[in-house]
Amino acid sequence: MAKHSGDDQIGSVGRQLLDPIAVILEDEYGNPTGSESVQFLVTAGGGSVEPENAYSDARGIAQTYWTLGSEPGNQNNEVWAINS
């Protein structure tokens, strides 16, 4: 799993970021893996993500939309691939 897009965005407190946070899942040969479960978790700064759990599409991409917390400053999240 690797970052795909949406990293390092700047937004207003309490508002949803313009672009989704997305990761890409690939197998050991670099081929995208679809239908894999991913969990997004806000770890600093508050706020929320929707959905918290997503599945990668045929291109291996899983994404969520992040609404920032109510306090200014850095906000972080973690993403976990969930093995079935």
PDB file of N, CA and C in Angstrom:
ATOM      1  N   MET A   1       0.846  -1.167   0.000  1.00  0.00           N
ATOM      2  CA  MET A   1       0.000   0.000   0.000  1.00  0.00           C
ATOM      3  C   MET A   1       0.893   1.232   0.000  1.00  0.00           C
ATOM      4  N   ALA A   2       0.468   2.253  -0.766  1.00  0.00           N
ATOM      5  CA  ALA A   2       1.224   3.501  -0.837  1.00  0.00           C
ATOM      6  C   ALA A   2       0.258   4.667  -0.983  1.00  0.00           C
ATOM      7  N   LYS A   3       0.742   5.862  -0.641  1.00  0.00           N
ATOM      8  CA  LYS A   3      -0.062   7.067  -0.861  1.00  0.00           C
ATOM      9  C   LYS A   3      -0.355   7.193  -2.347  1.00  0.00           C
ATOM     10  N   HIS A   4      -1.557   7.615  -2.661  1.00  0.00           N
ATOM     11  CA  HIS A   4      -1.916   7.850  -4.063  1.00  0.00           C
ATOM     12  C   HIS A   4      -2.177   9.330  -4.306  1.00  0.00           C
ATOM     13  N   SER A   5      -3.036   9.933  -3.479  1.00  0.00           N
ATOM     14  CA  SER A   5      -3.338  11.353  -3.655  1.00  0.00           C
ATOM     15  C   SER A   5      -3.987  11.915  -2.403  1.00  0.00           C
ATOM     16  N   GLY A   6      -4.049  13.241  -2.337  1.00  0.00           N
ATOM     17  CA  GLY A   6      -4.725  13.923  -1.244  1.00  0.00           C
ATOM     18  C   GLY A   6      -3.850  14.282  -0.073  1.00  0.00           C
ATOM     19  N   ASP A   7      -2.562  13.962  -0.130  1.00  0.00           N
ATOM     20  CA  ASP A   7      -1.639  14.257   0.958  1.00  0.00           C
ATOM     21  C   ASP A   7      -1.291  15.746   0.960  1.00  0.00           C
ATOM     22  N   ASP A   8      -0.948  16.277   2.134  1.00  0.00           N
ATOM     23  CA  ASP A   8      -0.468  17.659   2.296  1.00  0.00           C
ATOM     24  C   ASP A   8      -1.462  18.735   1.857  1.00  0.00           C
ATOM     25  N   GLN A   9      -2.747  18.495   2.046  1.00  0.00           N
ATOM     26  CA  GLN A   9      -3.741  19.507   1.730  1.00  0.00           C
ATOM     27  C   GLN A   9      -3.837  20.536   2.860  1.00  0.00           C
ATOM     28  N   ILE A  10      -4.298  21.710   2.512  1.00  0.00           N
ATOM     29  CA  ILE A  10      -4.567  22.763   3.484  1.00  0.00           C
ATOM     30  C   ILE A  10      -6.054  23.064   3.416  1.00  0.00           C
ATOM     31  N   GLY A  11      -6.690  23.155   4.584  1.00  0.00           N
ATOM     32  CA  GLY A  11      -8.117  23.424   4.609  1.00  0.00           C
ATOM     33  C   GLY A  11      -8.503  24.228   5.833  1.00  0.00           C
ATOM     34  N   SER A  12      -9.777  24.545   5.911  1.00  0.00           N
ATOM     35  CA  SER A  12     -10.325  25.313   7.031  1.00  0.00           C
ATOM     36  C   SER A  12     -10.828  24.368   8.109  1.00  0.00           C
ATOM     37  N   VAL A  13     -10.662  24.783   9.376  1.00  0.00           N
ATOM     38  CA  VAL A  13     -11.130  23.953  10.480  1.00  0.00           C
ATOM     39  C   VAL A  13     -12.609  23.635  10.320  1.00  0.00           C
ATOM     40  N   GLY A  14     -12.945  22.397  10.651  1.00  0.00           N
ATOM     41  CA  GLY A  14     -14.328  21.965  10.599  1.00  0.00           C
ATOM     42  C   GLY A  14     -14.900  21.758   9.205  1.00  0.00           C
ATOM     43  N   ARG A  15     -14.087  21.900   8.177  1.00  0.00           N
ATOM     44  CA  ARG A  15     -14.574  21.764   6.792  1.00  0.00           C
ATOM     45  C   ARG A  15     -13.951  20.538   6.133  1.00  0.00           C
ATOM     46  N   GLN A  16     -14.654  20.001   5.169  1.00  0.00           N
ATOM     47  CA  GLN A  16     -14.139  18.856   4.415  1.00  0.00           C
ATOM     48  C   GLN A  16     -13.055  19.319   3.449  1.00  0.00           C
ATOM     49  N   LEU A  17     -11.978  18.541   3.353  1.00  0.00           N
ATOM     50  CA  LEU A  17     -10.934  18.847   2.380  1.00  0.00           C
ATOM     51  C   LEU A  17     -11.495  18.719   0.965  1.00  0.00           C
ATOM     52  N   LEU A  18     -10.936  19.481   0.042  1.00  0.00           N
ATOM     53  CA  LEU A  18     -11.436  19.480  -1.330  1.00  0.00           C
ATOM     54  C   LEU A  18     -11.233  18.151  -2.035  1.00  0.00           C
ATOM     55  N   ASP A  19     -10.076  17.534  -1.821  1.00  0.00           N
ATOM     56  CA  ASP A  19      -9.754  16.285  -2.509  1.00  0.00           C
ATOM     57  C   ASP A  19      -9.806  15.116  -1.543  1.00  0.00           C
ATOM     58  N   PRO A  20     -10.219  13.947  -2.021  1.00  0.00           N
ATOM     59  CA  PRO A  20     -10.220  12.780  -1.142  1.00  0.00           C
ATOM     60  C   PRO A  20      -8.796  12.356  -0.794  1.00  0.00           C
ATOM     61  N   ILE A  21      -8.659  11.647   0.309  1.00  0.00           N
ATOM     62  CA  ILE A  21      -7.415  10.998   0.696  1.00  0.00           C
ATOM     63  C   ILE A  21      -7.467   9.616   0.048  1.00  0.00           C
ATOM     64  N   ALA A  22      -6.431   9.264  -0.721  1.00  0.00           N
ATOM     65  CA  ALA A  22      -6.466   7.986  -1.438  1.00  0.00           C
ATOM     66  C   ALA A  22      -5.144   7.241  -1.313  1.00  0.00           C
ATOM     67  N   VAL A  23      -5.261   5.924  -1.230  1.00  0.00           N
ATOM     68  CA  VAL A  23      -4.107   5.030  -1.240  1.00  0.00           C
ATOM     69  C   VAL A  23      -4.273   4.058  -2.403  1.00  0.00           C
ATOM     70  N   ILE A  24      -3.158   3.445  -2.797  1.00  0.00           N
ATOM     71  CA  ILE A  24      -3.211   2.436  -3.846  1.00  0.00           C
ATOM     72  C   ILE A  24      -2.638   1.135  -3.302  1.00  0.00           C
ATOM     73  N   LEU A  25      -3.314   0.049  -3.591  1.00  0.00           N
ATOM     74  CA  LEU A  25      -2.874  -1.272  -3.146  1.00  0.00           C
ATOM     75  C   LEU A  25      -2.407  -2.067  -4.357  1.00  0.00           C
ATOM     76  N   GLU A  26      -1.236  -2.672  -4.217  1.00  0.00           N
ATOM     77  CA  GLU A  26      -0.665  -3.471  -5.303  1.00  0.00           C
ATOM     78  C   GLU A  26      -0.130  -4.772  -4.734  1.00  0.00           C
ATOM     79  N   ASP A  27      -0.083  -5.797  -5.589  1.00  0.00           N
ATOM     80  CA  ASP A  27       0.526  -7.049  -5.163  1.00  0.00           C
ATOM     81  C   ASP A  27       2.043  -6.958  -5.300  1.00  0.00           C
ATOM     82  N   GLU A  28       2.733  -8.034  -4.997  1.00  0.00           N
ATOM     83  CA  GLU A  28       4.195  -8.015  -5.014  1.00  0.00           C
ATOM     84  C   GLU A  28       4.788  -7.783  -6.401  1.00  0.00           C
ATOM     85  N   TYR A  29       3.959  -7.866  -7.456  1.00  0.00           N
ATOM     86  CA  TYR A  29       4.428  -7.642  -8.824  1.00  0.00           C
ATOM     87  C   TYR A  29       4.060  -6.252  -9.344  1.00  0.00           C
ATOM     88  N   GLY A  30       3.450  -5.445  -8.482  1.00  0.00           N
ATOM     89  CA  GLY A  30       3.064  -4.100  -8.888  1.00  0.00           C
ATOM     90  C   GLY A  30       1.712  -4.017  -9.571  1.00  0.00           C
ATOM     91  N   ASN A  31       0.951  -5.103  -9.536  1.00  0.00           N
ATOM     92  CA  ASN A  31      -0.393  -5.110 -10.121  1.00  0.00           C
ATOM     93  C   ASN A  31      -1.403  -4.607  -9.097  1.00  0.00           C
ATOM     94  N   PRO A  32      -2.362  -3.785  -9.524  1.00  0.00           N
ATOM     95  CA  PRO A  32      -3.368  -3.293  -8.572  1.00  0.00           C
ATOM     96  C   PRO A  32      -4.202  -4.436  -8.015  1.00  0.00           C
ATOM     97  N   THR A  33      -4.569  -4.314  -6.746  1.00  0.00           N
ATOM     98  CA  THR A  33      -5.421  -5.322  -6.119  1.00  0.00           C
ATOM     99  C   THR A  33      -6.747  -4.681  -5.742  1.00  0.00           C
ATOM    100  N   GLY A  34      -7.806  -5.151  -6.357  1.00  0.00           N
ATOM    101  CA  GLY A  34      -9.146  -4.645  -6.093  1.00  0.00           C
ATOM    102  C   GLY A  34      -9.835  -5.436  -5.003  1.00  0.00           C
ATOM    103  N   SER A  35     -10.905  -4.877  -4.497  1.00  0.00           N
ATOM    104  CA  SER A  35     -11.760  -5.503  -3.486  1.00  0.00           C
ATOM    105  C   SER A  35     -11.031  -5.796  -2.183  1.00  0.00           C
ATOM    106  N   GLU A  36     -10.005  -4.988  -1.862  1.00  0.00           N
ATOM    107  CA  GLU A  36      -9.296  -5.127  -0.599  1.00  0.00           C
ATOM    108  C   GLU A  36      -9.862  -4.111   0.397  1.00  0.00           C
ATOM    109  N   SER A  37     -10.060  -4.538   1.627  1.00  0.00           N
ATOM    110  CA  SER A  37     -10.623  -3.685   2.668  1.00  0.00           C
ATOM    111  C   SER A  37      -9.532  -2.802   3.274  1.00  0.00           C
ATOM    112  N   VAL A  38      -9.849  -1.506   3.426  1.00  0.00           N
ATOM    113  CA  VAL A  38      -8.932  -0.518   3.975  1.00  0.00           C
ATOM    114  C   VAL A  38      -9.661   0.269   5.049  1.00  0.00           C
ATOM    115  N   GLN A  39      -8.969   0.547   6.159  1.00  0.00           N
ATOM    116  CA  GLN A  39      -9.552   1.359   7.222  1.00  0.00           C
ATOM    117  C   GLN A  39      -8.767   2.655   7.350  1.00  0.00           C
ATOM    118  N   PHE A  40      -9.491   3.794   7.351  1.00  0.00           N
ATOM    119  CA  PHE A  40      -8.910   5.117   7.539  1.00  0.00           C
ATOM    120  C   PHE A  40      -9.201   5.553   8.970  1.00  0.00           C
ATOM    121  N   LEU A  41      -8.172   6.058   9.673  1.00  0.00           N
ATOM    122  CA  LEU A  41      -8.312   6.423  11.073  1.00  0.00           C
ATOM    123  C   LEU A  41      -7.646   7.772  11.330  1.00  0.00           C
ATOM    124  N   VAL A  42      -8.397   8.741  11.838  1.00  0.00           N
ATOM    125  CA  VAL A  42      -7.832  10.034  12.220  1.00  0.00           C
ATOM    126  C   VAL A  42      -7.049   9.836  13.505  1.00  0.00           C
ATOM    127  N   THR A  43      -5.770  10.242  13.518  1.00  0.00           N
ATOM    128  CA  THR A  43      -4.909  10.007  14.679  1.00  0.00           C
ATOM    129  C   THR A  43      -4.494  11.285  15.398  1.00  0.00           C
ATOM    130  N   ALA A  44      -4.701  12.452  14.803  1.00  0.00           N
ATOM    131  CA  ALA A  44      -4.345  13.715  15.454  1.00  0.00           C
ATOM    132  C   ALA A  44      -5.174  14.843  14.859  1.00  0.00           C
ATOM    133  N   GLY A  45      -5.597  15.767  15.712  1.00  0.00           N
ATOM    134  CA  GLY A  45      -6.307  16.951  15.251  1.00  0.00           C
ATOM    135  C   GLY A  45      -7.812  16.834  15.203  1.00  0.00           C
ATOM    136  N   GLY A  46      -8.321  15.663  15.483  1.00  0.00           N
ATOM    137  CA  GLY A  46      -9.773  15.478  15.471  1.00  0.00           C
ATOM    138  C   GLY A  46     -10.306  15.372  14.064  1.00  0.00           C
ATOM    139  N   GLY A  47     -11.556  15.659  13.928  1.00  0.00           N
ATOM    140  CA  GLY A  47     -12.194  15.533  12.629  1.00  0.00           C
ATOM    141  C   GLY A  47     -12.679  14.126  12.395  1.00  0.00           C
ATOM    142  N   SER A  48     -13.064  13.867  11.157  1.00  0.00           N
ATOM    143  CA  SER A  48     -13.619  12.558  10.821  1.00  0.00           C
ATOM    144  C   SER A  48     -13.377  12.242   9.351  1.00  0.00           C
ATOM    145  N   VAL A  49     -13.473  10.968   9.029  1.00  0.00           N
ATOM    146  CA  VAL A  49     -13.382  10.513   7.640  1.00  0.00           C
ATOM    147  C   VAL A  49     -14.658   9.773   7.291  1.00  0.00           C
ATOM    148  N   GLU A  50     -15.031   9.849   6.034  1.00  0.00           N
ATOM    149  CA  GLU A  50     -16.245   9.166   5.561  1.00  0.00           C
ATOM    150  C   GLU A  50     -16.004   8.671   4.150  1.00  0.00           C
ATOM    151  N   PRO A  51     -15.987   7.385   3.931  1.00  0.00           N
ATOM    152  CA  PRO A  51     -16.219   6.327   4.903  1.00  0.00           C
ATOM    153  C   PRO A  51     -14.956   6.006   5.700  1.00  0.00           C
ATOM    154  N   GLU A  52     -15.141   5.397   6.870  1.00  0.00           N
ATOM    155  CA  GLU A  52     -13.996   4.939   7.660  1.00  0.00           C
ATOM    156  C   GLU A  52     -13.401   3.674   7.055  1.00  0.00           C
ATOM    157  N   ASN A  53     -14.251   2.847   6.474  1.00  0.00           N
ATOM    158  CA  ASN A  53     -13.817   1.620   5.816  1.00  0.00           C
ATOM    159  C   ASN A  53     -14.187   1.701   4.349  1.00  0.00           C
ATOM    160  N   ALA A  54     -13.232   1.361   3.491  1.00  0.00           N
ATOM    161  CA  ALA A  54     -13.470   1.411   2.051  1.00  0.00           C
ATOM    162  C   ALA A  54     -12.838   0.188   1.403  1.00  0.00           C
ATOM    163  N   TYR A  55     -13.216  -0.081   0.172  1.00  0.00           N
ATOM    164  CA  TYR A  55     -12.631  -1.173  -0.603  1.00  0.00           C
ATOM    165  C   TYR A  55     -11.914  -0.595  -1.803  1.00  0.00           C
ATOM    166  N   SER A  56     -10.782  -1.193  -2.143  1.00  0.00           N
ATOM    167  CA  SER A  56     -10.053  -0.743  -3.326  1.00  0.00           C
ATOM    168  C   SER A  56     -10.835  -1.122  -4.581  1.00  0.00           C
ATOM    169  N   ASP A  57     -10.739  -0.242  -5.573  1.00  0.00           N
ATOM    170  CA  ASP A  57     -11.424  -0.496  -6.841  1.00  0.00           C
ATOM    171  C   ASP A  57     -10.521  -1.338  -7.759  1.00  0.00           C
ATOM    172  N   ALA A  58     -10.931  -1.519  -8.993  1.00  0.00           N
ATOM    173  CA  ALA A  58     -10.168  -2.335  -9.945  1.00  0.00           C
ATOM    174  C   ALA A  58      -8.775  -1.774 -10.205  1.00  0.00           C
ATOM    175  N   ARG A  59      -8.581  -0.477  -9.974  1.00  0.00           N
ATOM    176  CA  ARG A  59      -7.264   0.145 -10.151  1.00  0.00           C
ATOM    177  C   ARG A  59      -6.423   0.060  -8.879  1.00  0.00           C
ATOM    178  N   GLY A  60      -6.992  -0.552  -7.803  1.00  0.00           N
ATOM    179  CA  GLY A  60      -6.293  -0.699  -6.537  1.00  0.00           C
ATOM    180  C   GLY A  60      -6.425   0.508  -5.629  1.00  0.00           C
ATOM    181  N   ILE A  61      -7.288   1.456  -5.983  1.00  0.00           N
ATOM    182  CA  ILE A  61      -7.404   2.703  -5.232  1.00  0.00           C
ATOM    183  C   ILE A  61      -8.569   2.641  -4.243  1.00  0.00           C
ATOM    184  N   ALA A  62      -8.274   3.029  -2.996  1.00  0.00           N
ATOM    185  CA  ALA A  62      -9.298   3.183  -1.961  1.00  0.00           C
ATOM    186  C   ALA A  62      -9.205   4.621  -1.459  1.00  0.00           C
ATOM    187  N   GLN A  63     -10.345   5.246  -1.208  1.00  0.00           N
ATOM    188  CA  GLN A  63     -10.323   6.652  -0.807  1.00  0.00           C
ATOM    189  C   GLN A  63     -11.395   6.970   0.216  1.00  0.00           C
ATOM    190  N   THR A  64     -11.196   8.122   0.875  1.00  0.00           N
ATOM    191  CA  THR A  64     -12.144   8.629   1.854  1.00  0.00           C
ATOM    192  C   THR A  64     -12.138  10.151   1.790  1.00  0.00           C
ATOM    193  N   TYR A  65     -13.159  10.756   2.371  1.00  0.00           N
ATOM    194  CA  TYR A  65     -13.232  12.220   2.464  1.00  0.00           C
ATOM    195  C   TYR A  65     -13.030  12.616   3.915  1.00  0.00           C
ATOM    196  N   TRP A  66     -12.172  13.603   4.148  1.00  0.00           N
ATOM    197  CA  TRP A  66     -11.757  14.001   5.483  1.00  0.00           C
ATOM    198  C   TRP A  66     -12.325  15.368   5.825  1.00  0.00           C
ATOM    199  N   THR A  67     -13.077  15.422   6.925  1.00  0.00           N
ATOM    200  CA  THR A  67     -13.530  16.684   7.495  1.00  0.00           C
ATOM    201  C   THR A  67     -12.600  17.001   8.655  1.00  0.00           C
ATOM    202  N   LEU A  68     -11.948  18.151   8.582  1.00  0.00           N
ATOM    203  CA  LEU A  68     -10.956  18.527   9.578  1.00  0.00           C
ATOM    204  C   LEU A  68     -11.591  18.797  10.940  1.00  0.00           C
ATOM    205  N   GLY A  69     -10.777  18.678  11.976  1.00  0.00           N
ATOM    206  CA  GLY A  69     -11.224  18.956  13.332  1.00  0.00           C
ATOM    207  C   GLY A  69     -11.427  20.441  13.573  1.00  0.00           C
ATOM    208  N   SER A  70     -11.880  20.782  14.772  1.00  0.00           N
ATOM    209  CA  SER A  70     -12.252  22.169  15.083  1.00  0.00           C
ATOM    210  C   SER A  70     -11.093  23.044  15.550  1.00  0.00           C
ATOM    211  N   GLU A  71      -9.908  22.462  15.741  1.00  0.00           N
ATOM    212  CA  GLU A  71      -8.744  23.232  16.177  1.00  0.00           C
ATOM    213  C   GLU A  71      -7.740  23.364  15.034  1.00  0.00           C
ATOM    214  N   PRO A  72      -7.156  24.555  14.839  1.00  0.00           N
ATOM    215  CA  PRO A  72      -6.144  24.704  13.795  1.00  0.00           C
ATOM    216  C   PRO A  72      -4.870  23.933  14.150  1.00  0.00           C
ATOM    217  N   GLY A  73      -4.097  23.603  13.132  1.00  0.00           N
ATOM    218  CA  GLY A  73      -2.842  22.890  13.321  1.00  0.00           C
ATOM    219  C   GLY A  73      -2.799  21.634  12.477  1.00  0.00           C
ATOM    220  N   ASN A  74      -1.710  20.893  12.637  1.00  0.00           N
ATOM    221  CA  ASN A  74      -1.548  19.660  11.870  1.00  0.00           C
ATOM    222  C   ASN A  74      -2.593  18.630  12.257  1.00  0.00           C
ATOM    223  N   GLN A  75      -3.046  17.898  11.256  1.00  0.00           N
ATOM    224  CA  GLN A  75      -3.993  16.826  11.469  1.00  0.00           C
ATOM    225  C   GLN A  75      -3.454  15.621  10.714  1.00  0.00           C
ATOM    226  N   ASN A  76      -3.567  14.460  11.316  1.00  0.00           N
ATOM    227  CA  ASN A  76      -2.972  13.257  10.738  1.00  0.00           C
ATOM    228  C   ASN A  76      -3.966  12.112  10.699  1.00  0.00           C
ATOM    229  N   ASN A  77      -3.672  11.165   9.808  1.00  0.00           N
ATOM    230  CA  ASN A  77      -4.445   9.938   9.771  1.00  0.00           C
ATOM    231  C   ASN A  77      -3.536   8.770   9.473  1.00  0.00           C
ATOM    232  N   GLU A  78      -4.035   7.580   9.733  1.00  0.00           N
ATOM    233  CA  GLU A  78      -3.371   6.333   9.394  1.00  0.00           C
ATOM    234  C   GLU A  78      -4.321   5.533   8.529  1.00  0.00           C
ATOM    235  N   VAL A  79      -3.735   4.694   7.691  1.00  0.00           N
ATOM    236  CA  VAL A  79      -4.528   3.832   6.830  1.00  0.00           C
ATOM    237  C   VAL A  79      -4.029   2.402   7.025  1.00  0.00           C
ATOM    238  N   TRP A  80      -4.956   1.497   7.214  1.00  0.00           N
ATOM    239  CA  TRP A  80      -4.631   0.095   7.442  1.00  0.00           C
ATOM    240  C   TRP A  80      -5.314  -0.775   6.399  1.00  0.00           C
ATOM    241  N   ALA A  81      -4.584  -1.692   5.809  1.00  0.00           N
ATOM    242  CA  ALA A  81      -5.186  -2.706   4.956  1.00  0.00           C
ATOM    243  C   ALA A  81      -5.660  -3.834   5.877  1.00  0.00           C
ATOM    244  N   ILE A  82      -6.893  -4.256   5.698  1.00  0.00           N
ATOM    245  CA  ILE A  82      -7.493  -5.261   6.547  1.00  0.00           C
ATOM    246  C   ILE A  82      -7.494  -6.602   5.804  1.00  0.00           C
ATOM    247  N   ASN A  83      -6.779  -7.586   6.339  1.00  0.00           N
ATOM    248  CA  ASN A  83      -6.770  -8.911   5.723  1.00  0.00           C
ATOM    249  C   ASN A  83      -8.045  -9.636   6.076  1.00  0.00           C
ATOM    250  N   SER A  84      -8.636 -10.266   5.056  1.00  0.00           N
ATOM    251  CA  SER A  84      -9.864 -11.026   5.318  1.00  0.00           C
ATOM    252  C   SER A  84      -9.550 -12.442   5.734  1.00  0.00           C
TER     253      SER A  84
END
